[in-house]
Short mmCIF file of C-alpha atoms in Angstrom, two decimals:
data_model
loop_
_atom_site.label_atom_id
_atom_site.label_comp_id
_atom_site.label_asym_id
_atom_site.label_seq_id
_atom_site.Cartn_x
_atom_site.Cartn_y
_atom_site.Cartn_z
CA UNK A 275 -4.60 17.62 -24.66
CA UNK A 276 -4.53 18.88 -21.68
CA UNK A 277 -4.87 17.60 -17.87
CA UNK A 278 -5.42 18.72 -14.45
CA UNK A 279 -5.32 17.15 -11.19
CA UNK A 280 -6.61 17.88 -7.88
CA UNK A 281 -5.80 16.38 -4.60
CA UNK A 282 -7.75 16.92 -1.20
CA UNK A 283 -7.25 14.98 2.33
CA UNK A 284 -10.27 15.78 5.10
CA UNK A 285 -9.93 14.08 8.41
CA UNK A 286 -13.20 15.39 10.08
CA UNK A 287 -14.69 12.65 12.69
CA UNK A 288 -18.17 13.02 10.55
CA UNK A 289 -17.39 11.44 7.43
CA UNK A 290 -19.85 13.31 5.75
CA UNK A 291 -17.86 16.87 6.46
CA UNK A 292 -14.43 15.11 5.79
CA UNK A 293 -14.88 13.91 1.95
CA UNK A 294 -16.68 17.22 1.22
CA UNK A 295 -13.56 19.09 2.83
CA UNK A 296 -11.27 16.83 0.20
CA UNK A 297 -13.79 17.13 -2.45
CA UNK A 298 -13.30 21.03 -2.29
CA UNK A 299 -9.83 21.46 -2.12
CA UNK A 300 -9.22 19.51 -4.83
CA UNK A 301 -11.82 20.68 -7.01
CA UNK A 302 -10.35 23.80 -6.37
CA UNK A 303 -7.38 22.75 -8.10
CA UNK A 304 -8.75 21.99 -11.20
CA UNK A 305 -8.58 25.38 -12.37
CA UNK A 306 -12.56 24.90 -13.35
CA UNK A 307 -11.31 21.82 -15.85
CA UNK A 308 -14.51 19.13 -15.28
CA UNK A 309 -13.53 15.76 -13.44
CA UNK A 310 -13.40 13.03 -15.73
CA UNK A 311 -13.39 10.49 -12.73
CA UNK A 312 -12.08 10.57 -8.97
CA UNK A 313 -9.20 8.41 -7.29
CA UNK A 314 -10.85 8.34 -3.49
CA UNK A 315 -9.03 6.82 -0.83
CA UNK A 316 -10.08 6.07 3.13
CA UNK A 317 -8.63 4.56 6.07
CA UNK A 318 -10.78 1.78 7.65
CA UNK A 319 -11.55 3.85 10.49
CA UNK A 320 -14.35 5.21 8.52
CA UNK A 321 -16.85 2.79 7.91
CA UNK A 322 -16.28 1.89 3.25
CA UNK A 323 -20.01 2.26 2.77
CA UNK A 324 -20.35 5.58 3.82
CA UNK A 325 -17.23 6.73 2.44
CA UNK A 326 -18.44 5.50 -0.95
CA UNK A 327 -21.93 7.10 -0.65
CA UNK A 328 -20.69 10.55 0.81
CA UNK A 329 -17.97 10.59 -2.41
CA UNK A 330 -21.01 10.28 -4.82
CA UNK A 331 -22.83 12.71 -3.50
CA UNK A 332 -20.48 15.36 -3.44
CA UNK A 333 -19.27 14.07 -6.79
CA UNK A 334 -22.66 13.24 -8.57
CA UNK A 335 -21.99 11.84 -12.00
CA UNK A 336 -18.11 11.48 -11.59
CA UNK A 337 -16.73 7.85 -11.80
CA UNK A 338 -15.08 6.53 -8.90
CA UNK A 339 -12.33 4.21 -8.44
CA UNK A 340 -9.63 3.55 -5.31
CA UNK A 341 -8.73 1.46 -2.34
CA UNK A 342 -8.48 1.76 1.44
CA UNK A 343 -5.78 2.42 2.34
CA UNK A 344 -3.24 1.76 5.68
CA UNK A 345 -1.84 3.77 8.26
CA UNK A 346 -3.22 6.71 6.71
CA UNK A 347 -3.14 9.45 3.60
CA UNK A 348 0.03 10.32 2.37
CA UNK A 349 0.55 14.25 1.15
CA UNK A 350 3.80 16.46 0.50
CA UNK A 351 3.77 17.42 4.10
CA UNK A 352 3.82 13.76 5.58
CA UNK A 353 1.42 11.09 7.18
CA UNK A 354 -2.55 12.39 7.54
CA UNK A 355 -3.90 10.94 9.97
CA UNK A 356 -4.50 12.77 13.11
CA UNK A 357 -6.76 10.31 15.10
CA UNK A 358 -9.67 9.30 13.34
CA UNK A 359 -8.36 8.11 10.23
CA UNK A 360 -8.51 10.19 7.38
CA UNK A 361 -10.19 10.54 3.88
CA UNK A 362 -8.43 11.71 0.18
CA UNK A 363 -9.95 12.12 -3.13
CA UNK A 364 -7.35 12.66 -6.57
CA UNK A 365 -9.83 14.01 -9.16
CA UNK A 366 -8.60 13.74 -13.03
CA UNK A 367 -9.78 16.36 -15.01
CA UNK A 368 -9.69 17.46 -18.34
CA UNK A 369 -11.53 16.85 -21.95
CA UNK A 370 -14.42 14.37 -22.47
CA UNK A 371 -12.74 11.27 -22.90
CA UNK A 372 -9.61 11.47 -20.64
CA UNK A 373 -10.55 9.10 -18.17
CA UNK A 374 -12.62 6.42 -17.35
CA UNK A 375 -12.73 3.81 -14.71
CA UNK A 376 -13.86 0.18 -14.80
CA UNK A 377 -14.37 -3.02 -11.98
CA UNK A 378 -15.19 -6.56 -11.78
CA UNK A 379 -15.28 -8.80 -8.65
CA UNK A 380 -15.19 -11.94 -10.47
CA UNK A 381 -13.56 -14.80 -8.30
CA UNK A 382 -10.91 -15.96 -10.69
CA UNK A 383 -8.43 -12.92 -10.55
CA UNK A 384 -7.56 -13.71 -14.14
CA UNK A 385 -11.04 -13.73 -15.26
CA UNK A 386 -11.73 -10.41 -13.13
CA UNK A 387 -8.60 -8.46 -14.78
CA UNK A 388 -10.22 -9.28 -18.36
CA UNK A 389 -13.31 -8.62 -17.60
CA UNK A 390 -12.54 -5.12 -16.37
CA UNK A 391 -9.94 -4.20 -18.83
CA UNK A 392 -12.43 -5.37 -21.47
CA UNK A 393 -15.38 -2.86 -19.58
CA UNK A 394 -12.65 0.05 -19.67
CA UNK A 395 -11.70 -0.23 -23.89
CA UNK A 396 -16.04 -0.62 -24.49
CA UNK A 397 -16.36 2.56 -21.77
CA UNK A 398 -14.02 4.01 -24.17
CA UNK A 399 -15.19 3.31 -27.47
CA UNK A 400 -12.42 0.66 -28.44
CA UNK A 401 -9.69 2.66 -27.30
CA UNK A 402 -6.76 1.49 -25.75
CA UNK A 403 -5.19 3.42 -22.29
CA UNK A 404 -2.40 5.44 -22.35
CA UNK A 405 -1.72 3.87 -19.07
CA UNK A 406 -4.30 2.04 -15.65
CA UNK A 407 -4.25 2.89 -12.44
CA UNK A 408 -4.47 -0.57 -10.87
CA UNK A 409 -6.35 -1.22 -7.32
CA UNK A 410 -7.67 -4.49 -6.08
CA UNK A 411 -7.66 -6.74 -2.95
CA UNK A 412 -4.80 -8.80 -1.87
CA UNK A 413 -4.53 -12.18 -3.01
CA UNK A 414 -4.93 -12.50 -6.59
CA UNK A 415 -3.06 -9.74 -8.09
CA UNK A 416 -0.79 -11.61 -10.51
CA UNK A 417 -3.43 -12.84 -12.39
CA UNK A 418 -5.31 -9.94 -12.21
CA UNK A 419 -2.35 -7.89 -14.18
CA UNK A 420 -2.32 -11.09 -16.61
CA UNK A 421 -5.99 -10.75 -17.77
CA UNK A 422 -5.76 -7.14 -18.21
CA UNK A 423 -2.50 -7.76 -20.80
CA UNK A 424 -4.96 -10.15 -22.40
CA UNK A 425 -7.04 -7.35 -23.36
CA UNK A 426 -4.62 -4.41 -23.35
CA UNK A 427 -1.23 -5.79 -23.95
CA UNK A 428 1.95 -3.39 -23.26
CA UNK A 429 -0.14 -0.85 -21.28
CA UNK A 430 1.67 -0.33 -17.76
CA UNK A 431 -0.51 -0.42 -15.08
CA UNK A 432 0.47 1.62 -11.36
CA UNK A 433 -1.03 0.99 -8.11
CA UNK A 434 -1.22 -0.76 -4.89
CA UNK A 435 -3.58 -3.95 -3.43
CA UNK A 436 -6.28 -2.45 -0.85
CA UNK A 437 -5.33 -2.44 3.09
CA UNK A 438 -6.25 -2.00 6.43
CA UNK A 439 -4.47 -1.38 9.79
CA UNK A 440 -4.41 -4.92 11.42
CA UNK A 441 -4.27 -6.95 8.57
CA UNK A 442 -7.53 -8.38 9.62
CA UNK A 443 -9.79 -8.19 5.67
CA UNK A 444 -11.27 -5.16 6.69
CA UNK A 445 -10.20 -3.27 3.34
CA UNK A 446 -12.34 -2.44 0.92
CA UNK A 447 -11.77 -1.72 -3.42
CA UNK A 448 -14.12 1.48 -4.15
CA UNK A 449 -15.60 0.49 -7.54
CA UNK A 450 -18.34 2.71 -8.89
CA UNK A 451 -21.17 0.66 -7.54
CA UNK A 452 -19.95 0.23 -4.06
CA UNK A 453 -17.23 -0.95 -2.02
CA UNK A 454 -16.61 -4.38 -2.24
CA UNK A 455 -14.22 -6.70 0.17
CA UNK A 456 -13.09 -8.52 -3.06
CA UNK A 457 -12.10 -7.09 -6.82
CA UNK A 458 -10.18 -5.11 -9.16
CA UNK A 459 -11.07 -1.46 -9.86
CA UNK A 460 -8.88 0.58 -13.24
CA UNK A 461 -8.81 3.67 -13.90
CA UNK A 462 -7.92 4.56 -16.98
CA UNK A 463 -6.36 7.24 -18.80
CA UNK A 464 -6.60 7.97 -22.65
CA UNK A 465 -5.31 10.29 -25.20
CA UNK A 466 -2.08 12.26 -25.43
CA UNK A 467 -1.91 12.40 -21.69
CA UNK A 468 1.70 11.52 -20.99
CA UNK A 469 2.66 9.85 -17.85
CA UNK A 470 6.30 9.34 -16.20
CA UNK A 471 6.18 5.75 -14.23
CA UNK A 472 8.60 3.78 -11.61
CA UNK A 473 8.81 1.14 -9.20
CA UNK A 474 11.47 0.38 -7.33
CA UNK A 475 12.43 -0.77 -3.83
CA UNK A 476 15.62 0.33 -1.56
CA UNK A 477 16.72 -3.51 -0.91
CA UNK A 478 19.86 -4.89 -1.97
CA UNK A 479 20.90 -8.92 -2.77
CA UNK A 480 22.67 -10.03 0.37
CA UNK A 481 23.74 -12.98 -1.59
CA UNK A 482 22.04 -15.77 0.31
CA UNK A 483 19.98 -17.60 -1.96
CA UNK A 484 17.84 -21.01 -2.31
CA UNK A 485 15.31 -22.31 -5.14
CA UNK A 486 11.30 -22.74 -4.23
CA UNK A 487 10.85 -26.35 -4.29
CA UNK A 488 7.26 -26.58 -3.40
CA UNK A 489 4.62 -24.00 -3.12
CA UNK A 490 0.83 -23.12 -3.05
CA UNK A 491 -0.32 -19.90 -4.39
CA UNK A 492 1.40 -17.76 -1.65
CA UNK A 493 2.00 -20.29 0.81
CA UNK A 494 5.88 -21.67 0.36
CA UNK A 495 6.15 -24.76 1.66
CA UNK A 496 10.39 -25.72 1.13
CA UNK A 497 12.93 -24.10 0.02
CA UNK A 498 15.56 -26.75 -1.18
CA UNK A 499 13.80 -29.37 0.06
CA UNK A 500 13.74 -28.00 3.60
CA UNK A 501 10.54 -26.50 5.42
CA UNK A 502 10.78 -22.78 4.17
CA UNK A 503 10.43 -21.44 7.99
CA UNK A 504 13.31 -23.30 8.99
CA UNK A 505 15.05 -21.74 5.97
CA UNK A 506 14.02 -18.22 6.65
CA UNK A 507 14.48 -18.86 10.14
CA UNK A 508 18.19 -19.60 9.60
CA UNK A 509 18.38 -16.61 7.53
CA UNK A 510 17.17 -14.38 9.96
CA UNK A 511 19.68 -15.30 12.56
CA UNK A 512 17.57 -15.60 15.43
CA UNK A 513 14.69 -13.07 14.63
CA UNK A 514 12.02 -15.34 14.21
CA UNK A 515 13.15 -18.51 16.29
CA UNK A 516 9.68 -17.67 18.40
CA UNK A 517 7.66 -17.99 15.10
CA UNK A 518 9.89 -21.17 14.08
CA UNK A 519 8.78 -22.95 16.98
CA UNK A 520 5.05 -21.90 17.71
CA UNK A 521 3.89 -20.43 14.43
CA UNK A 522 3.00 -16.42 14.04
CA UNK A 523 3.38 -12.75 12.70
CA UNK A 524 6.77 -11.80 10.98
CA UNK A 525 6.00 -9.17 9.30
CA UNK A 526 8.25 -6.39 11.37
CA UNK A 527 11.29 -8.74 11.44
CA UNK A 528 11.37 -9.22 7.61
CA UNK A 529 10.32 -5.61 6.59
CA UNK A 530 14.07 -4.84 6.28
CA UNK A 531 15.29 -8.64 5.28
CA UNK A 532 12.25 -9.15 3.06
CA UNK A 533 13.10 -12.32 -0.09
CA UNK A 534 12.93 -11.68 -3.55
CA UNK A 535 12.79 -13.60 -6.32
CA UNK A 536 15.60 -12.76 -8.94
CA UNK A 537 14.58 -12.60 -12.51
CA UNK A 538 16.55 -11.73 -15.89
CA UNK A 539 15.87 -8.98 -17.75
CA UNK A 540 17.69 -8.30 -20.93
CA UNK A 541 21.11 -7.14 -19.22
CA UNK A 542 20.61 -6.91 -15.30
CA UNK A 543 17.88 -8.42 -12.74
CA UNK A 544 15.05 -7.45 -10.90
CA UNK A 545 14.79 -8.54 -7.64
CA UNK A 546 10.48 -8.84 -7.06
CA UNK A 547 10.10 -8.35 -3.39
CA UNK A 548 8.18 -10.84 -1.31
CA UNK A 549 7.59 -9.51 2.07
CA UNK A 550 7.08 -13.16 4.62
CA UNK A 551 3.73 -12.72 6.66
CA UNK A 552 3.13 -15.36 8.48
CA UNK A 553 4.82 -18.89 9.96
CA UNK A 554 2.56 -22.27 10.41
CA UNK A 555 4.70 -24.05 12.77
CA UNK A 556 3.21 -27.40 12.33
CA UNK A 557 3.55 -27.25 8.44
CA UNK A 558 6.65 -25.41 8.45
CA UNK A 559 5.44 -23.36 5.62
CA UNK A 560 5.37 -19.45 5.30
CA UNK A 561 2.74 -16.63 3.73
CA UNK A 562 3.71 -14.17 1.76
CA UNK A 563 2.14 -11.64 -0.17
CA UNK A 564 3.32 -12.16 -3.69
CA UNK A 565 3.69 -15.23 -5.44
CA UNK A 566 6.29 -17.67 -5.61
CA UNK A 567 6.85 -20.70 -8.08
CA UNK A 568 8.63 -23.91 -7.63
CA UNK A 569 12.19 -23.51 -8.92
CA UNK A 570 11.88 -19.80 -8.72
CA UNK A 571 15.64 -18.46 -7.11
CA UNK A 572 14.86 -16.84 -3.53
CA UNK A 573 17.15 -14.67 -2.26
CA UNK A 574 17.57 -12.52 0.84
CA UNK A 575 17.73 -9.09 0.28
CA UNK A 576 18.73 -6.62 2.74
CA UNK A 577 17.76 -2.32 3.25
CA UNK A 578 17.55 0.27 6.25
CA UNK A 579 15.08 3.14 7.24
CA UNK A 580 17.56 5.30 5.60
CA UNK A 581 17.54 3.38 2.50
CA UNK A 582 14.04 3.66 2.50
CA UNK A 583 13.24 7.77 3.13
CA UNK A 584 16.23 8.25 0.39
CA UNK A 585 14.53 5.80 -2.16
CA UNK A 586 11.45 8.30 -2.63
CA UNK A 587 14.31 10.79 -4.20
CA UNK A 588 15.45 7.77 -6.72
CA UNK A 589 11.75 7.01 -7.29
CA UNK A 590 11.06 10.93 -8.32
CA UNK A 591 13.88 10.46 -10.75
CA UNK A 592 12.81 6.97 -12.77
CA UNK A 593 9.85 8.37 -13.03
CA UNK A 594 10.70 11.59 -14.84
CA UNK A 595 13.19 9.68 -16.62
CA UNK A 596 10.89 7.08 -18.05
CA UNK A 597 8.06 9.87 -18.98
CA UNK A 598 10.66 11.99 -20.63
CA UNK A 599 9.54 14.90 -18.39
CA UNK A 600 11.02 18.05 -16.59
CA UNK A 601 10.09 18.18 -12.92
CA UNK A 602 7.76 21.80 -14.84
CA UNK A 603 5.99 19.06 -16.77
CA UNK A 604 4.62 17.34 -13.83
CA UNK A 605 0.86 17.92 -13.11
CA UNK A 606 -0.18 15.36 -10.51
CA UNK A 607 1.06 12.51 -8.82
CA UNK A 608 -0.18 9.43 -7.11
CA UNK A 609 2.09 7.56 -4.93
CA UNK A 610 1.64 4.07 -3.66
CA UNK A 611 3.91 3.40 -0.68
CA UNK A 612 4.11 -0.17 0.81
CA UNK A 613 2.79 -0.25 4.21
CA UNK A 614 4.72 -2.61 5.54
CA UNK A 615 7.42 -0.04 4.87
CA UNK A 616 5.62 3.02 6.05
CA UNK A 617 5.03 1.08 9.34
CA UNK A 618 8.61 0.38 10.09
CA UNK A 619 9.64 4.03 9.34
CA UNK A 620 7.26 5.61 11.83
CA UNK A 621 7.31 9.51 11.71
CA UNK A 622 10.39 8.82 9.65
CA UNK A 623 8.08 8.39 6.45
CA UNK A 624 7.45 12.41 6.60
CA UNK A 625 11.28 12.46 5.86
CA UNK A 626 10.42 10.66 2.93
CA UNK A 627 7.53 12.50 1.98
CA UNK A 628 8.66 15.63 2.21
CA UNK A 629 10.62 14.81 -1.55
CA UNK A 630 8.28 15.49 -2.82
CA UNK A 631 7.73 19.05 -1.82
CA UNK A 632 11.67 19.43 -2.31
CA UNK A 633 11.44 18.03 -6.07
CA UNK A 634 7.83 18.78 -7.42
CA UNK A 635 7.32 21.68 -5.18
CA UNK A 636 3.17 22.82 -5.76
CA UNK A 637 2.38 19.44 -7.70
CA UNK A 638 -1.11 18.03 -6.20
CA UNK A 639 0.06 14.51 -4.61
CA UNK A 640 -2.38 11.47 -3.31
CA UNK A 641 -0.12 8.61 -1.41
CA UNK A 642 -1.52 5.64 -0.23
CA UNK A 643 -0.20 2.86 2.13
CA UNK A 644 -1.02 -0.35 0.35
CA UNK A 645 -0.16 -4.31 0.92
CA UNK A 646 1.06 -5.03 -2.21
CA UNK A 647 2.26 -2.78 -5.31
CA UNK A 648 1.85 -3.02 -8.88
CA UNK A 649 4.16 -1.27 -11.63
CA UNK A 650 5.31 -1.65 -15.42
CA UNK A 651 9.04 -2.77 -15.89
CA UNK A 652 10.89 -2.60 -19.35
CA UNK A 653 10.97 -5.94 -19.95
CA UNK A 654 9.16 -8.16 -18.07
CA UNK A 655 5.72 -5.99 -18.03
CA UNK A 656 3.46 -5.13 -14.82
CA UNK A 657 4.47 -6.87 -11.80
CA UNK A 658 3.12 -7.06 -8.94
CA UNK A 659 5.40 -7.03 -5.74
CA UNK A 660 5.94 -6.29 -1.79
CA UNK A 661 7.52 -3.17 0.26
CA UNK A 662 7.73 -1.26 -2.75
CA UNK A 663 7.15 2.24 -4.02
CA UNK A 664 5.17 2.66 -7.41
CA UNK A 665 4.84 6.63 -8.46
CA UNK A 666 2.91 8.05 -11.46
CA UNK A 667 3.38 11.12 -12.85
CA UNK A 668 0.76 12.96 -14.72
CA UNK A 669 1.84 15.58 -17.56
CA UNK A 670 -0.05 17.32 -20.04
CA UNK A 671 0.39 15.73 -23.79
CA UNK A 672 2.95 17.57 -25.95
CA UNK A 673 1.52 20.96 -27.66
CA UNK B 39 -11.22 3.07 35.59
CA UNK B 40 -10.52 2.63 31.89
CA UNK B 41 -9.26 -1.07 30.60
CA UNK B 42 -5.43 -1.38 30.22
CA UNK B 43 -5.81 -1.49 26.53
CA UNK B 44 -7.73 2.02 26.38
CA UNK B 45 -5.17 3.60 28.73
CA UNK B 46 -2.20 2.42 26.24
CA UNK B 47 -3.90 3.67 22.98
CA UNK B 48 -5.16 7.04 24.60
CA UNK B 49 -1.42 7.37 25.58
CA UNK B 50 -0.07 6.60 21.86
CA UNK B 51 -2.72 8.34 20.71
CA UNK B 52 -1.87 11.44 22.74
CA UNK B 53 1.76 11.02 21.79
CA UNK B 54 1.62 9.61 18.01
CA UNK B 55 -1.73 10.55 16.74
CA UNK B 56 -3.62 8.25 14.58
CA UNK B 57 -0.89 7.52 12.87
CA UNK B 58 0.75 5.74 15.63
CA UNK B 59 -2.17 4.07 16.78
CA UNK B 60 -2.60 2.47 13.43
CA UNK B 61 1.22 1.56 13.56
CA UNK B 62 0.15 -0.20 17.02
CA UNK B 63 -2.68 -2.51 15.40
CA UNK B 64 -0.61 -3.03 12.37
CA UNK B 65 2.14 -4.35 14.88
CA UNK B 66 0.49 -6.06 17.33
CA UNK B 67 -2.32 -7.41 15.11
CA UNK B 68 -5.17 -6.26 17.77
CA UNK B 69 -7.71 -3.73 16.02
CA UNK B 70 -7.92 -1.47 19.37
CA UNK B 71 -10.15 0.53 18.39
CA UNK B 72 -13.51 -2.42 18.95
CA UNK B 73 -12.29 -2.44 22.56
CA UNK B 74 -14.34 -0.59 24.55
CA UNK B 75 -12.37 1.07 27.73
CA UNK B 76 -14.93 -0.85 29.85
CA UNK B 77 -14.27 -3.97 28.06
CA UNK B 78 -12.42 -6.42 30.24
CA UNK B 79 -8.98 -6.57 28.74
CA UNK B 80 -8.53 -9.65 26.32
CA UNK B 81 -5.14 -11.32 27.93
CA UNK B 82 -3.79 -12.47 24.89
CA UNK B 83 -4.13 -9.17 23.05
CA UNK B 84 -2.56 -7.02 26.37
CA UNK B 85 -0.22 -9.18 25.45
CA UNK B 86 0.37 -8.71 21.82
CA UNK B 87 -0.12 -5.01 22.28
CA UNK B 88 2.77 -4.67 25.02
CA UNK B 89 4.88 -6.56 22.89
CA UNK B 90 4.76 -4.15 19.98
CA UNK B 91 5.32 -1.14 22.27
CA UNK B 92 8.61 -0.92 22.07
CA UNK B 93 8.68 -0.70 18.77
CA UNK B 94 6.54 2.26 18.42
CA UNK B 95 7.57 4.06 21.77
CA UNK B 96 11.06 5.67 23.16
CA UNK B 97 12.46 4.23 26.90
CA UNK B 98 11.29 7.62 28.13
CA UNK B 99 7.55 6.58 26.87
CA UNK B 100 7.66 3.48 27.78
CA UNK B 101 8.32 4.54 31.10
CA UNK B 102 6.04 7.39 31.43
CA UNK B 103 3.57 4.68 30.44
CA UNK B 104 4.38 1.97 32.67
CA UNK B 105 4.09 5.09 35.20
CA UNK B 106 0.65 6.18 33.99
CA UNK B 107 -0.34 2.31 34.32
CA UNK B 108 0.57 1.81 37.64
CA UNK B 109 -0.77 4.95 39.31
CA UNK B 110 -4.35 3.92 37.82
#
């Protein structure tokens, strides 16, 4: 089976002229293969609905699935977005029956991941996916990723949680109805479609450490039995003594001393980064944007810009490595970069970027900055996680 | 006369395209682009915003900036 991919960006002020201009350069792609379904992506500068509306139209009949995204649209040749935001569109396309997508905005995040991995097998006839492409709003992913292994157990999902630029709910999930402000949206691929995926982060243990003694969804409260902002506030060594004291943003002082919590798998850990939002002075608790249990082991980990633009490379490589593929193989790819991360690099993310024209030179590429990343590790299953990288490679299926 | 805030996000505009701009509400948490130039500047978002500058802008900017600022 065979599959092709198409990727366009258009970053016209009309919004109307800027998803056709993505629409045709990445049907163009497609070598005349039909789209199967269509991976659009906008930055909040454009207004969701009409995103949505202008993306059926110029893809009448195709099913649509994606996010906002952050910052911008991330291609081969660095960061698009030259002032007025900017639009993409990845279109999968190949034999009836490649791809389908599927939603639910149910309130319960476990009940909405069920729900919509149970609408993708019926959408395709009882099947199971090869692998998802994951996208919903921030808050809930965990369970989300829970109630789709319900349905389709050991299928790795890939993707990122739906963002804006001030961190201020204006992101959207692009289901095939409509955007909504709340939801989960797969896309899902089927067949002998093989895929190479990875997550990974560039952050290192520092070796400070303390066990969650009380939390609340993603609110952590203490960590050893001490208010968790005087904890973190210690850790950081001064960084945050103004958000100690009268409660605020942290987001760029923890971007490169993010926590983690440590867990075992098999021989060696995984760290799951948990980038700290927010401090409420008067409770002395912190947000976060992944979720932390009592007795959970938090550590401080520690990484730098160029740990960061170099991990792209090492992301490239786990990928291949865990699809079995040559870099020839390599059809597509879909990139979901933390935008916490992409935010602290600045023009230094093009650095990054640019891997990919180094390593998979001519493959069609949609990036996205997200707040919050999903990926399948060998052992534990899909996680979702902060200031991380999640790639997926698309390959033909072996003649 | 432009607001303050207008004047600082044409300038990173000018300087870091939308890109940078979006870095700027992303760091300072104030969504720029609902302030209208002849909307009186909100003090605690001035504020916010000229606390994130640095972080998005060399000394050289910063004072070609403050420069720009003062000569309005």
């Amino acid at each position: 089976m065979t599959v092709s991919i198409g990727v366009g960006v258009g970053d016209a002020v009309d919004v109307e002229k800027a998803v056709q201009a993505a629409v045709e350069q990445a049907r163009a792609q497609l070598g005349g293969a039909t789209a199967q379904a269509a991976y659009i992506t906008a930055t909040v500068d454009y207004e969701a609905s009409r995103v949505h509306t202008a993306f059926r139209e110029a893809l009448a009949g195709v099913p649509l699935h994606g996010v906002t995204t952050s910052l911008g649209v991330l291609t081969a040749a660095g960061v698009r977005n030259e002032g007025h935001g900017a639009v993409a569109v990845m279109l999968v396309g190949g034999a009836p029956g490649t791809a389908f997508v599927a939603a639910s905005t149910e309130a319960d995040g476990r009940r909405a991941g069920e729900a919509a991995a149970r609408e993708l097998v019926r959408e395709a006839g009882g099947r199971m996916p090869r692998m998802i492409l994951f996208n919903a709003s921030p808050g809930a992913e965990e369970s989300m990723l829970e109630g789709i292994a319900s349905v389709c157990p050991d299928v790795p999902c890939q993707g990122g949680s739906a963002a804006d630029h001030a961190i201020a709910g204006q992101w959207s999930v692009f289901t095939h109805e409509g955007p909504v402000p709340t939801g989960v949206s797969l896309l899902g691929l089927f067949g002998e479609v093989r895929v190479g995926t990875a997550l990974c982060t560039p952050y290192t243990p520092t070796g400070t450490m303390a066990r969650a003694t009380a939390a609340e969804g993603r609110t952590l409260l203490t960590l050893d039995g001490q208010p968790a902002a005087q904890v973190l506030g210690r850790w950081m060594e001064g960084a945050i003594d103004d958000q100690v004291r009268s409660g605020g943003n942290i987001l760029a002082q923890t971007a490169l001393r993010p926590i983690a919590v440590r867990r075992g798998v098999s021989q060696r850990d995984h760290y799951v980064t948990v980038h700290p939002a927010h401090v409420h002075a008067d409770r002395g608790s912190v947000d976060v944007f992944a979720r932390i249990e009592p007795r959970d082991e938090v550590c401080l980990m520690t990484g730098t810009a160029e740990g960061l633009v170099n991990e792209v490379a090492h992301l490239i490589d786990l990928a291949l490595a865990q699809g079995n593929l040559t870099t020839r193989d390599v059809k597509g790819a879909a990139l979901i970069f933390c935008a916490g991360c992409a935010g602290a690099l600045g023009p230094r993310v093009d650095e990054g970027l640019r891997t990919f024209s180094r390593l998979l030179p001519g493959v069609p590429l949609l990036g996205l900055c997200t707040f919050g990343e999903q990926g399948y590790i060998p052992g534990l299953g899909n996680v979702h996680q902060d200031l991380s990288l999640s790639l997926t490679l698309f390959a033909n299926g072996r003649p | 006369m432009a607001n303050r805030i207008s004047r600082i996000t044409a300038y990173v505009e000018k300087r870091k395209l939308g890109f940078g701009v979006a870095r700027l509400i992303m760091m300072s948490g104030v969504n720029v682009r609902s302030i209208g130039p002849n909307d009186p500047d909100p003090p605690d978002a001035l504020r916010r915003l000229e606390q994130a500058l640095p972080q998005l802008l060399s000394a050289q900017e910063l004072s070609e900036l403050q420069q720009l600022l003062s000569e309005a």
